PDB file of C-alpha atoms in Angstrom:
ATOM      1  CA  MET A   1      58.656  15.756  21.037  1.00 54.00           C
ATOM      2  CA  VAL A   2      56.650  18.635  23.082  1.00 51.00           C
ATOM      3  CA  VAL A   3      55.928  20.144  19.678  1.00 48.00           C
ATOM      4  CA  LEU A   4      54.946  17.004  18.335  1.00 47.00           C
ATOM      5  CA  VAL A   5      52.720  16.691  20.940  1.00 47.00           C
ATOM      6  CA  VAL A   6      51.085  19.644  20.988  1.00 45.00           C
ATOM      7  CA  PHE A   7      50.384  19.272  17.116  1.00 46.00           C
ATOM      8  CA  LEU A   8      48.950  15.852  17.997  1.00 46.00           C
ATOM      9  CA  LEU A   9      46.716  17.822  20.828  1.00 49.00           C
ATOM     10  CA  LEU A  10      45.792  21.218  18.736  1.00 48.00           C
ATOM     11  CA  ALA A  11      44.945  18.017  15.421  1.00 50.00           C
ATOM     12  CA  LEU A  12      42.571  15.977  17.884  1.00 51.00           C
ATOM     13  CA  ALA A  13      40.941  19.118  18.937  1.00 51.00           C
ATOM     14  CA  ALA A  14      40.469  20.461  15.657  1.00 48.00           C
ATOM     15  CA  PRO A  15      36.214  19.923  14.295  1.00 46.00           C
ATOM     16  CA  ARG A  16      36.437  17.402  11.704  1.00 47.00           C
ATOM     17  CA  ALA A  17      34.500  18.013   8.574  1.00 42.00           C
ATOM     18  CA  ALA A  18      30.251  16.184   7.934  1.00 39.00           C
ATOM     19  CA  PRO A  19      31.080  13.292   5.697  1.00 42.00           C
ATOM     20  CA  ALA A  20      29.474  14.362   2.300  1.00 46.00           C
ATOM     21  CA  ALA A  21      26.153  13.304   2.343  1.00 50.00           C
ATOM     22  CA  ALA A  22      25.197  10.256  -0.024  1.00 59.00           C
ATOM     23  CA  PRO A  23      24.174  11.927  -3.702  1.00 72.00           C
ATOM     24  CA  GLY A  24      20.946  11.473  -4.684  1.00 82.00           C
ATOM     25  CA  PHE A  25      18.966   9.139  -7.703  1.00 85.00           C
ATOM     26  CA  VAL A  26      16.320   8.481  -9.659  1.00 86.00           C
ATOM     27  CA  ALA A  27      16.355   5.266 -11.099  1.00 85.00           C
ATOM     28  CA  LEU A  28      13.348   3.890 -13.153  1.00 84.00           C
ATOM     29  CA  ASP A  29      12.890  -0.147 -14.298  1.00 82.00           C
ATOM     30  CA  ARG A  30      10.552  -0.863 -16.849  1.00 80.00           C
ATOM     31  CA  LEU A  31       9.510  -4.313 -16.521  1.00 69.00           C
ATOM     32  CA  SER A  32       8.742  -6.651 -19.550  1.00 66.00           C
ATOM     33  CA  ASP A  33       5.218  -7.051 -18.812  1.00 61.00           C
ATOM     34  CA  GLY A  34       4.255  -4.025 -17.830  1.00 70.00           C
ATOM     35  CA  GLU A  35       4.897  -2.789 -13.874  1.00 75.00           C
ATOM     36  CA  LEU A  36       6.604   0.431 -14.232  1.00 83.00           C
ATOM     37  CA  GLU A  37       8.679   0.981 -10.985  1.00 85.00           C
ATOM     38  CA  ARG A  38      10.591   4.724  -9.902  1.00 88.00           C
ATOM     39  CA  ARG A  39      12.676   5.030  -7.111  1.00 90.00           C
ATOM     40  CA  ILE A  40      14.254   8.200  -5.621  1.00 91.00           C
ATOM     41  CA  LYS A  41      16.885   9.209  -2.714  1.00 90.00           C
ATOM     42  CA  PHE A  42      16.746  13.003  -2.522  1.00 87.00           C
ATOM     43  CA  GLU A  43      17.897  14.272   1.367  1.00 85.00           C
ATOM     44  CA  GLY A  44      17.500  11.639   3.496  1.00 88.00           C
ATOM     45  CA  VAL A  45      14.072  10.681   1.769  1.00 92.00           C
ATOM     46  CA  PHE A  46      13.433   7.954  -0.034  1.00 94.00           C
ATOM     47  CA  ALA A  47      10.681   7.090  -2.355  1.00 93.00           C
ATOM     48  CA  ARG A  48       9.397   3.582  -4.171  1.00 92.00           C
ATOM     49  CA  GLU A  49       6.180   4.027  -7.051  1.00 90.00           C
ATOM     50  CA  THR A  50       4.872   1.686  -8.428  1.00 87.00           C
ATOM     51  CA  SER A  51       2.221   1.273 -11.440  1.00 83.00           C
ATOM     52  CA  LEU A  52       1.280  -0.304 -14.392  1.00 73.00           C
ATOM     53  CA  ALA A  53       3.370   1.905 -17.483  1.00 58.00           C
ATOM     54  CA  ASP A  54       0.144   1.202 -19.846  1.00 58.00           C
ATOM     55  CA  PRO A  55      -0.021   4.831 -22.001  1.00 48.00           C
ATOM     56  CA  GLU A  56      -3.939   3.528 -23.287  1.00 53.00           C
ATOM     57  CA  HIS A  57      -4.407   3.199 -19.011  1.00 52.00           C
ATOM     58  CA  SER A  58      -2.476   6.353 -17.564  1.00 49.00           C
ATOM     59  CA  GLU A  59      -5.686   6.810 -15.318  1.00 56.00           C
ATOM     60  CA  GLY A  60      -5.069   3.805 -13.437  1.00 69.00           C
ATOM     61  CA  LEU A  61      -3.701   2.880  -9.321  1.00 77.00           C
ATOM     62  CA  VAL A  62      -0.888   4.282  -8.332  1.00 85.00           C
ATOM     63  CA  LEU A  63       1.121   3.039  -4.919  1.00 88.00           C
ATOM     64  CA  ARG A  64       3.740   5.901  -3.121  1.00 92.00           C
ATOM     65  CA  GLU A  65       5.932   4.586  -0.271  1.00 93.00           C
ATOM     66  CA  VAL A  66       8.100   7.034   1.394  1.00 94.00           C
ATOM     67  CA  SER A  67      10.665   6.997   4.164  1.00 94.00           C
ATOM     68  CA  ASP A  68      12.639   8.821   6.082  1.00 92.00           C
ATOM     69  CA  GLY A  69      14.180   7.081   7.235  1.00 91.00           C
ATOM     70  CA  ARG A  70      12.314   6.239  10.340  1.00 91.00           C
ATOM     71  CA  ARG A  71       9.248   6.587   9.129  1.00 92.00           C
ATOM     72  CA  LEU A  72       7.266   4.783   6.282  1.00 93.00           C
ATOM     73  CA  VAL A  73       4.355   5.728   4.994  1.00 93.00           C
ATOM     74  CA  GLN A  74       2.467   4.091   2.107  1.00 91.00           C
ATOM     75  CA  LEU A  75      -0.025   5.575  -0.506  1.00 89.00           C
ATOM     76  CA  ILE A  76      -2.922   4.769  -3.034  1.00 86.00           C
ATOM     77  CA  TYR A  77      -3.918   6.864  -5.789  1.00 85.00           C
ATOM     78  CA  SER A  78      -5.739   6.957  -8.311  1.00 76.00           C
ATOM     79  CA  ASP A  79      -6.612   8.995 -11.442  1.00 73.00           C
ATOM     80  CA  GLY A  80      -3.167   8.375 -12.698  1.00 72.00           C
ATOM     81  CA  GLY A  81      -1.290   9.675  -9.080  1.00 74.00           C
ATOM     82  CA  ASP A  82      -3.842  12.653  -8.540  1.00 78.00           C
ATOM     83  CA  THR A  83      -6.361  11.430  -6.148  1.00 82.00           C
ATOM     84  CA  LEU A  84      -5.829   9.631  -2.846  1.00 85.00           C
ATOM     85  CA  VAL A  85      -7.968   7.163  -2.258  1.00 81.00           C
ATOM     86  CA  ASP A  86      -6.024   5.265   0.879  1.00 81.00           C
ATOM     87  CA  CYS A  87      -3.641   5.088   2.730  1.00 86.00           C
ATOM     88  CA  ASP A  88      -0.909   3.938   6.005  1.00 87.00           C
ATOM     89  CA  ILE A  89       1.487   5.321   8.420  1.00 89.00           C
ATOM     90  CA  LEU A  90       3.926   2.686   9.984  1.00 87.00           C
ATOM     91  CA  ARG A  91       5.720   3.527  12.963  1.00 83.00           C
ATOM     92  CA  LYS A  92       7.419   0.032  13.211  1.00 82.00           C
ATOM     93  CA  ARG A  93      11.154  -0.356  12.937  1.00 86.00           C
ATOM     94  CA  ASN A  94      10.974  -3.787  11.266  1.00 88.00           C
ATOM     95  CA  ALA A  95       8.337  -2.383   8.182  1.00 87.00           C
ATOM     96  CA  THR A  96      10.992   0.222   7.937  1.00 91.00           C
ATOM     97  CA  ARG A  97      13.676  -0.740   7.648  1.00 92.00           C
ATOM     98  CA  GLN A  98      12.682  -4.301   5.273  1.00 90.00           C
ATOM     99  CA  PHE A  99      11.730  -1.325   2.793  1.00 92.00           C
ATOM    100  CA  LEU A 100      15.063   0.315   2.990  1.00 92.00           C
ATOM    101  CA  ARG A 101      16.755  -3.012   2.998  1.00 92.00           C
ATOM    102  CA  ARG A 102      14.686  -3.769  -0.702  1.00 88.00           C
ATOM    103  CA  PHE A 103      15.391   0.217  -1.645  1.00 89.00           C
ATOM    104  CA  HIS A 104      19.709  -0.638  -0.809  1.00 87.00           C
ATOM    105  CA  ALA A 105      18.903  -3.714  -2.608  1.00 86.00           C
ATOM    106  CA  ASP A 106      17.313  -2.299  -5.797  1.00 79.00           C
ATOM    107  CA  GLU A 107      19.668   0.713  -6.152  1.00 77.00           C
ATOM    108  CA  GLN A 108      22.732  -1.431  -6.697  1.00 78.00           C
ATOM    109  CA  ARG A 109      20.595  -3.136  -9.170  1.00 72.00           C
ATOM    110  CA  ALA A 110      19.840  -0.301 -11.172  1.00 68.00           C
ATOM    111  CA  ARG A 111      23.314   1.468 -10.837  1.00 69.00           C
ATOM    112  CA  LEU A 112      24.637  -2.102 -12.528  1.00 71.00           C
ATOM    113  CA  ALA A 113      22.309  -1.927 -14.913  1.00 61.00           C
ATOM    114  CA  ASP A 114      23.632   1.491 -15.980  1.00 57.00           C
ATOM    115  CA  ASP A 115      27.050   0.624 -15.885  1.00 60.00           C
ATOM    116  CA  ARG A 116      27.670   0.467 -20.043  1.00 54.00           C
ATOM    117  CA  ALA A 117      30.735  -1.187 -19.139  1.00 51.00           C
ATOM    118  CA  LEU A 118      28.436  -4.494 -18.478  1.00 50.00           C
ATOM    119  CA  LYS A 119      25.894  -6.322 -20.442  1.00 48.00           C
ATOM    120  CA  VAL A 120      22.999  -5.560 -18.530  1.00 49.00           C
ATOM    121  CA  PRO A 121      19.558  -5.474 -20.782  1.00 51.00           C
ATOM    122  CA  PRO A 122      18.154  -2.070 -21.170  1.00 56.00           C
ATOM    123  CA  ASN A 123      15.571  -2.047 -18.915  1.00 67.00           C
ATOM    124  CA  ALA A 124      16.451   0.111 -15.779  1.00 68.00           C
ATOM    125  CA  THR A 125      17.984   3.333 -16.043  1.00 76.00           C
ATOM    126  CA  PHE A 126      20.181   5.655 -13.289  1.00 75.00           C
ATOM    127  CA  THR A 127      20.581   9.297 -12.920  1.00 77.00           C
ATOM    128  CA  ALA A 128      21.797  10.980 -10.430  1.00 77.00           C
ATOM    129  CA  LEU A 129      20.507  13.825  -8.629  1.00 73.00           C
ATOM    130  CA  SER A 130      22.235  17.736  -8.287  1.00 69.00           C
ATOM    131  CA  PRO A 131      22.234  18.136  -4.520  1.00 65.00           C
ATOM    132  CA  VAL A 132      21.450  22.198  -5.727  1.00 60.00           C
ATOM    133  CA  ALA A 133      19.078  20.694  -8.153  1.00 64.00           C
ATOM    134  CA  PRO A 134      15.495  19.016  -7.269  1.00 64.00           C
ATOM    135  CA  PRO A 135      13.580  15.947  -8.641  1.00 70.00           C
ATOM    136  CA  PRO A 136      10.868  17.585 -10.724  1.00 68.00           C
ATOM    137  CA  GLU A 137       8.475  14.894  -8.524  1.00 72.00           C
ATOM    138  CA  THR A 138       6.112  17.582  -6.289  1.00 73.00           C
ATOM    139  CA  TRP A 139       5.459  13.665  -3.904  1.00 81.00           C
ATOM    140  CA  LEU A 140       8.711  13.988  -2.240  1.00 84.00           C
ATOM    141  CA  HIS A 141       8.047  16.349   0.663  1.00 88.00           C
ATOM    142  CA  PHE A 142       7.244  13.507   3.879  1.00 91.00           C
ATOM    143  CA  PRO A 143       5.830  15.835   6.377  1.00 92.00           C
ATOM    144  CA  THR A 144       3.056  16.631   3.786  1.00 91.00           C
ATOM    145  CA  LEU A 145       2.609  13.727   2.645  1.00 92.00           C
ATOM    146  CA  VAL A 146       2.001  12.638   6.259  1.00 93.00           C
ATOM    147  CA  ALA A 147      -0.771  15.489   7.116  1.00 93.00           C
ATOM    148  CA  ALA A 148      -1.793  14.769   4.185  1.00 91.00           C
ATOM    149  CA  CYS A 149      -3.173  10.908   4.863  1.00 91.00           C
ATOM    150  CA  LYS A 150      -3.898  11.888   8.935  1.00 91.00           C
ATOM    151  CA  LYS A 151      -6.071  14.608   7.337  1.00 90.00           C
ATOM    152  CA  SER A 152      -7.833  11.315   5.193  1.00 85.00           C
ATOM    153  CA  HIS A 153      -8.061   9.531   8.628  1.00 84.00           C
ATOM    154  CA  ARG A 154      -9.518  11.492  10.481  1.00 86.00           C
ATOM    155  CA  ARG A 155     -12.363  12.086   7.338  1.00 82.00           C
ATOM    156  CA  ILE A 156     -13.127   8.808   7.223  1.00 77.00           C
ATOM    157  CA  ASN A 157     -13.431   8.787  11.235  1.00 76.00           C
ATOM    158  CA  ALA A 158     -15.727  11.667  11.031  1.00 77.00           C
ATOM    159  CA  LEU A 159     -18.194  10.084   8.391  1.00 72.00           C
ATOM    160  CA  LEU A 160     -17.934   6.913  10.404  1.00 70.00           C
ATOM    161  CA  HIS A 161     -19.313   8.784  13.597  1.00 71.00           C
ATOM    162  CA  SER A 162     -21.536  10.914  11.748  1.00 71.00           C
ATOM    163  CA  ARG A 163     -23.833   7.934  10.242  1.00 64.00           C
ATOM    164  CA  LYS A 164     -23.868   5.749  13.479  1.00 65.00           C
ATOM    165  CA  ASN A 165     -25.511   8.688  15.106  1.00 66.00           C
ATOM    166  CA  GLY A 166     -27.643   9.287  11.795  1.00 63.00           C
ATOM    167  CA  ASP A 167     -26.880  12.927  11.383  1.00 59.00           C
ATOM    168  CA  ALA A 168     -28.381  12.837   8.035  1.00 53.00           C
ATOM    169  CA  ASP A 169     -27.441  16.460   7.320  1.00 52.00           C
ATOM    170  CA  ASN A 170     -24.232  15.414   6.574  1.00 55.00           C
ATOM    171  CA  ASN A 171     -24.999  12.834   3.880  1.00 61.00           C
ATOM    172  CA  ALA A 172     -22.218  10.846   5.413  1.00 57.00           C
ATOM    173  CA  GLU A 173     -23.849   7.294   3.633  1.00 55.00           C
ATOM    174  CA  GLU A 174     -23.440   9.119   0.486  1.00 58.00           C
ATOM    175  CA  GLN A 175     -19.958  10.474   1.167  1.00 56.00           C
ATOM    176  CA  LEU A 176     -18.321   6.685   2.554  1.00 53.00           C
ATOM    177  CA  ALA A 177     -19.911   5.646  -0.808  1.00 56.00           C
ATOM    178  CA  ARG A 178     -18.037   7.926  -2.777  1.00 54.00           C
ATOM    179  CA  VAL A 179     -15.000   6.979  -0.721  1.00 54.00           C
ATOM    180  CA  LYS A 180     -15.196   3.399  -1.545  1.00 50.00           C
ATOM    181  CA  ARG A 181     -15.815   4.276  -5.089  1.00 49.00           C
ATOM    182  CA  SER A 182     -12.510   6.102  -5.682  1.00 49.00           C
ATOM    183  CA  TRP A 183     -10.600   2.835  -5.210  1.00 51.00           C
ATOM    184  CA  GLY A 184     -11.905   2.119  -8.692  1.00 51.00           C
ATOM    185  CA  ILE A 185     -11.150  -1.068 -10.569  1.00 53.00           C
ATOM    186  CA  ALA A 186      -6.990  -1.531 -11.855  1.00 59.00           C
ATOM    187  CA  PRO A 187      -6.392  -0.389 -15.689  1.00 52.00           C
ATOM    188  CA  GLY A 188      -7.188  -2.704 -17.860  1.00 53.00           C
ATOM    189  CA  THR A 189      -9.207  -4.896 -15.688  1.00 59.00           C
ATOM    190  CA  THR A 190     -13.260  -5.342 -15.190  1.00 61.00           C
ATOM    191  CA  TRP A 191     -13.222  -6.860 -11.370  1.00 59.00           C
ATOM    192  CA  CYS A 192      -9.650  -5.810  -9.909  1.00 76.00           C
ATOM    193  CA  GLY A 193     -10.668  -3.034  -7.246  1.00 64.00           C
ATOM    194  CA  HIS A 194     -13.384  -1.848  -5.272  1.00 57.00           C
ATOM    195  CA  GLY A 195     -16.470  -3.472  -6.536  1.00 51.00           C
ATOM    196  CA  ASP A 196     -16.571  -4.226 -10.712  1.00 47.00           C
ATOM    197  CA  SER A 197     -16.820  -2.616 -13.843  1.00 48.00           C
ATOM    198  CA  ALA A 198     -18.535  -6.045 -15.743  1.00 47.00           C
ATOM    199  CA  ASN A 199     -21.736  -5.890 -17.225  1.00 48.00           C
ATOM    200  CA  LYS A 200     -21.583  -9.858 -17.240  1.00 49.00           C
ATOM    201  CA  LEU A 201     -19.428 -12.250 -15.425  1.00 52.00           C
ATOM    202  CA  ARG A 202     -17.615 -13.965 -18.712  1.00 58.00           C
ATOM    203  CA  ASN A 203     -17.094  -9.883 -18.974  1.00 55.00           C
ATOM    204  CA  LEU A 204     -12.910  -9.582 -18.797  1.00 58.00           C
ATOM    205  CA  GLY A 205     -10.625  -6.635 -19.626  1.00 51.00           C
ATOM    206  CA  VAL A 206      -7.338  -6.827 -21.335  1.00 53.00           C
ATOM    207  CA  PHE A 207      -5.447  -8.953 -18.356  1.00 69.00           C
ATOM    208  CA  ALA A 208      -7.488 -11.776 -18.861  1.00 78.00           C
ATOM    209  CA  ARG A 209      -5.644 -14.101 -16.254  1.00 83.00           C
ATOM    210  CA  THR A 210      -5.167 -11.397 -13.421  1.00 83.00           C
ATOM    211  CA  ASP A 211      -9.067  -9.895 -14.415  1.00 83.00           C
ATOM    212  CA  LYS A 212     -10.059 -13.891 -13.550  1.00 87.00           C
ATOM    213  CA  CYS A 213      -7.821 -14.094 -10.345  1.00 89.00           C
ATOM    214  CA  CYS A 214      -9.731 -11.755  -9.413  1.00 88.00           C
ATOM    215  CA  ARG A 215     -13.505 -12.021 -10.619  1.00 87.00           C
ATOM    216  CA  ARG A 216     -12.688 -15.424  -8.548  1.00 89.00           C
ATOM    217  CA  HIS A 217     -11.975 -13.764  -5.420  1.00 89.00           C
ATOM    218  CA  ASP A 218     -14.533 -11.245  -5.543  1.00 86.00           C
ATOM    219  CA  HIS A 219     -17.322 -14.515  -5.840  1.00 88.00           C
ATOM    220  CA  CYS A 220     -15.374 -15.536  -2.213  1.00 90.00           C
ATOM    221  CA  PRO A 221     -19.334 -16.203   0.339  1.00 91.00           C
ATOM    222  CA  LEU A 222     -16.784 -15.442   2.897  1.00 93.00           C
ATOM    223  CA  LEU A 223     -16.521 -11.487   3.326  1.00 91.00           C
ATOM    224  CA  ILE A 224     -16.994  -8.375   5.250  1.00 93.00           C
ATOM    225  CA  GLY A 225     -17.558  -5.167   3.069  1.00 86.00           C
ATOM    226  CA  GLY A 226     -16.112  -2.091   4.003  1.00 81.00           C
ATOM    227  CA  PHE A 227     -17.652   0.335   6.249  1.00 81.00           C
ATOM    228  CA  GLU A 228     -19.909  -3.128   7.001  1.00 86.00           C
ATOM    229  CA  SER A 229     -20.193  -5.075  10.121  1.00 89.00           C
ATOM    230  CA  ARG A 230     -21.125  -9.360   9.977  1.00 92.00           C
ATOM    231  CA  PHE A 231     -19.965 -12.502  11.821  1.00 92.00           C
ATOM    232  CA  GLY A 232     -19.354 -10.054  15.094  1.00 87.00           C
ATOM    233  CA  TYR A 233     -16.303  -7.701  13.886  1.00 91.00           C
ATOM    234  CA  PHE A 234     -16.868  -3.666  12.255  1.00 89.00           C
ATOM    235  CA  ASN A 235     -14.642  -3.171   8.881  1.00 89.00           C
ATOM    236  CA  PHE A 236     -14.151   0.256   9.560  1.00 81.00           C
ATOM    237  CA  ARG A 237     -11.476   0.128   5.864  1.00 77.00           C
ATOM    238  CA  PRO A 238     -13.603   0.967   2.450  1.00 72.00           C
ATOM    239  CA  PHE A 239     -11.951  -1.863   1.393  1.00 78.00           C
ATOM    240  CA  THR A 240     -13.720  -5.828   1.416  1.00 84.00           C
ATOM    241  CA  LEU A 241     -12.052  -7.834   4.234  1.00 89.00           C
ATOM    242  CA  SER A 242     -12.342 -11.574   3.080  1.00 91.00           C
ATOM    243  CA  HIS A 243     -11.121 -14.925   4.650  1.00 95.00           C
ATOM    244  CA  CYS A 244      -8.225 -16.012   5.131  1.00 96.00           C
ATOM    245  CA  ALA A 245      -8.872 -19.011   2.221  1.00 96.00           C
ATOM    246  CA  CYS A 246      -9.988 -17.261  -0.217  1.00 94.00           C
ATOM    247  CA  ASP A 247      -7.410 -14.673  -0.246  1.00 94.00           C
ATOM    248  CA  GLU A 248      -4.801 -17.142  -0.583  1.00 95.00           C
ATOM    249  CA  ARG A 249      -6.439 -18.707  -3.092  1.00 94.00           C
ATOM    250  CA  PHE A 250      -6.174 -15.160  -4.710  1.00 93.00           C
ATOM    251  CA  ARG A 251      -2.562 -14.056  -3.793  1.00 94.00           C
ATOM    252  CA  THR A 252      -1.636 -18.465  -4.976  1.00 94.00           C
ATOM    253  CA  CYS A 253      -3.640 -17.420  -8.736  1.00 94.00           C
ATOM    254  CA  LEU A 254      -1.970 -13.993  -8.754  1.00 92.00           C
ATOM    255  CA  LYS A 255       1.816 -15.650  -8.338  1.00 93.00           C
ATOM    256  CA  LEU A 256       0.866 -18.740 -10.825  1.00 93.00           C
ATOM    257  CA  THR A 257      -0.144 -15.607 -13.119  1.00 90.00           C
ATOM    258  CA  GLY A 258       2.877 -14.191 -13.076  1.00 85.00           C
ATOM    259  CA  THR A 259       2.123 -10.832 -15.413  1.00 82.00           C
ATOM    260  CA  GLY A 260       3.047  -7.431 -14.115  1.00 79.00           C
ATOM    261  CA  ALA A 261      -0.482  -6.435 -13.562  1.00 79.00           C
ATOM    262  CA  ALA A 262      -1.025  -9.869 -11.577  1.00 86.00           C
ATOM    263  CA  ASN A 263       1.610  -8.786  -9.680  1.00 86.00           C
ATOM    264  CA  MET A 264       0.560  -4.737  -9.115  1.00 82.00           C
ATOM    265  CA  VAL A 265      -2.342  -5.836  -7.799  1.00 86.00           C
ATOM    266  CA  GLY A 266      -0.902  -8.634  -5.565  1.00 89.00           C
ATOM    267  CA  LYS A 267       1.399  -5.968  -4.502  1.00 85.00           C
ATOM    268  CA  LEU A 268      -1.651  -3.263  -3.574  1.00 83.00           C
ATOM    269  CA  PHE A 269      -3.973  -6.122  -2.092  1.00 86.00           C
ATOM    270  CA  PHE A 270      -1.491  -8.132   0.239  1.00 88.00           C
ATOM    271  CA  ASN A 271       1.640  -5.404   0.654  1.00 84.00           C
ATOM    272  CA  VAL A 272      -0.581  -1.857   1.523  1.00 79.00           C
ATOM    273  CA  VAL A 273      -4.445  -2.713   1.258  1.00 75.00           C
ATOM    274  CA  GLN A 274      -5.461  -5.821   3.204  1.00 74.00           C
ATOM    275  CA  THR A 275      -2.785  -6.954   5.431  1.00 79.00           C
ATOM    276  CA  LYS A 276      -5.620  -8.170   7.059  1.00 88.00           C
ATOM    277  CA  CYS A 277      -7.815 -11.312   7.084  1.00 94.00           C
ATOM    278  CA  PHE A 278     -10.101 -13.207   9.198  1.00 95.00           C
ATOM    279  CA  VAL A 279     -10.925 -16.728   9.754  1.00 96.00           C
ATOM    280  CA  LEU A 280     -14.276 -17.909  11.993  1.00 95.00           C
ATOM    281  CA  LYS A 281     -14.843 -19.494  15.742  1.00 94.00           C
ATOM    282  CA  ILE A 282     -17.813 -21.447  16.514  1.00 92.00           C
ATOM    283  CA  GLU A 283     -19.024 -18.976  19.795  1.00 89.00           C
ATOM    284  CA  LYS A 284     -21.586 -19.888  22.563  1.00 87.00           C
ATOM    285  CA  VAL A 285     -23.536 -16.547  23.137  1.00 81.00           C
ATOM    286  CA  CYS A 286     -26.400 -15.943  24.798  1.00 85.00           C
ATOM    287  CA  LYS A 287     -29.791 -15.486  23.606  1.00 84.00           C
ATOM    288  CA  LYS A 288     -32.231 -14.601  26.277  1.00 86.00           C
ATOM    289  CA  TYR A 289     -31.638 -13.159  29.204  1.00 87.00           C
ATOM    290  CA  SER A 290     -33.798 -12.977  32.410  1.00 84.00           C
ATOM    291  CA  TRP A 291     -35.414 -10.186  34.450  1.00 84.00           C
ATOM    292  CA  TRP A 292     -32.548 -10.334  36.355  1.00 84.00           C
ATOM    293  CA  GLY A 293     -29.737 -10.926  34.132  1.00 81.00           C
ATOM    294  CA  LYS A 294     -29.326 -14.597  33.976  1.00 87.00           C
ATOM    295  CA  CYS A 295     -29.074 -16.019  30.852  1.00 86.00           C
ATOM    296  CA  LEU A 296     -32.654 -18.023  29.489  1.00 86.00           C
ATOM    297  CA  ARG A 297     -31.089 -19.487  26.127  1.00 89.00           C
ATOM    298  CA  TYR A 298     -27.699 -19.588  24.988  1.00 89.00           C
ATOM    299  CA  LYS A 299     -26.458 -19.678  20.907  1.00 88.00           C
ATOM    300  CA  ARG A 300     -23.821 -20.639  18.644  1.00 90.00           C
ATOM    301  CA  GLN A 301     -22.291 -17.955  16.720  1.00 89.00           C
ATOM    302  CA  LYS A 302     -19.550 -17.523  14.102  1.00 91.00           C
ATOM    303  CA  GLN A 303     -17.293 -14.877  14.935  1.00 91.00           C
ATOM    304  CA  ALA A 304     -14.748 -13.319  13.405  1.00 93.00           C
ATOM    305  CA  TYR A 305     -11.113 -12.444  13.820  1.00 94.00           C
ATOM    306  CA  LEU A 306      -8.393 -10.945  12.587  1.00 93.00           C
ATOM    307  CA  ARG A 307      -4.880 -12.671  10.853  1.00 93.00           C
ATOM    308  CA  ASP A 308      -2.342 -11.473   9.235  1.00 90.00           C
ATOM    309  CA  ASN A 309      -1.917 -12.251   5.443  1.00 90.00           C
ATOM    310  CA  LEU A 310       0.922 -12.898   3.911  1.00 89.00           C
ATOM    311  CA  SER A 311       3.252 -10.485   1.876  1.00 85.00           C
ATOM    312  CA  TYR A 312       2.871 -10.564  -1.740  1.00 85.00           C
TER     313      TYR A 312
END
């Protein structure tokens, strides 16, 4: 009995082997209407890349969402993923949890699609990664992505500060315009993106139905341009801020279109770029003051207040 007790104590005291880390993988999902999603898990990093699988428009916009399990960074690239246009670092746990929940659900679906014993349409591939052989992608290093995003934000803040102080030597106005232009136009469209590339109002791109949604949204009469002030609010981002009614019509139009191009535009716009819209309220403000600071004349003006957009 004594020997058995000693043996049990030694067994409990012995260090336990660490559980084996879950193997990494690369999952590729091609939707029939042209949207391409790639999910990668490697060494505690969870990444999802969304783009349009159109060889003729390989220079288009790319959305990358990467998490280390605690934070989530969202990045939009142009030139097929080479140029960082805008980004955001989300530290709220709910945002990270929702991303990881969708990621794991997509992972299970990709594993089932790769199971040859199941009769699943071959629109998805699943490839396991060796622990000693990292994936070829160079954008999975989470600290590097966070640093690049912070650097981009510092640059824009410095340009805004220079423009506010009237520092002509830095050409702040021209550089801010370049930042806005870098958002570009979504491939296959002439209206989806910053500005438009259409020569005439009726000109539409290859994805005409998606383009019509963007064209109508671009002509919303109530908007605040990037880096501009209107309705008592300064829009510090390079993207136009629209009235909530216009955004809701835009979201409904894209959902009804239901193509890969429409879904790509919807995800970029509502889930990353413009999670906010604004409503207008009439407020009474002083128009003229007396010498002693008493208001002599009031006026009513429209004031913008931000609201959360519905996710796509």
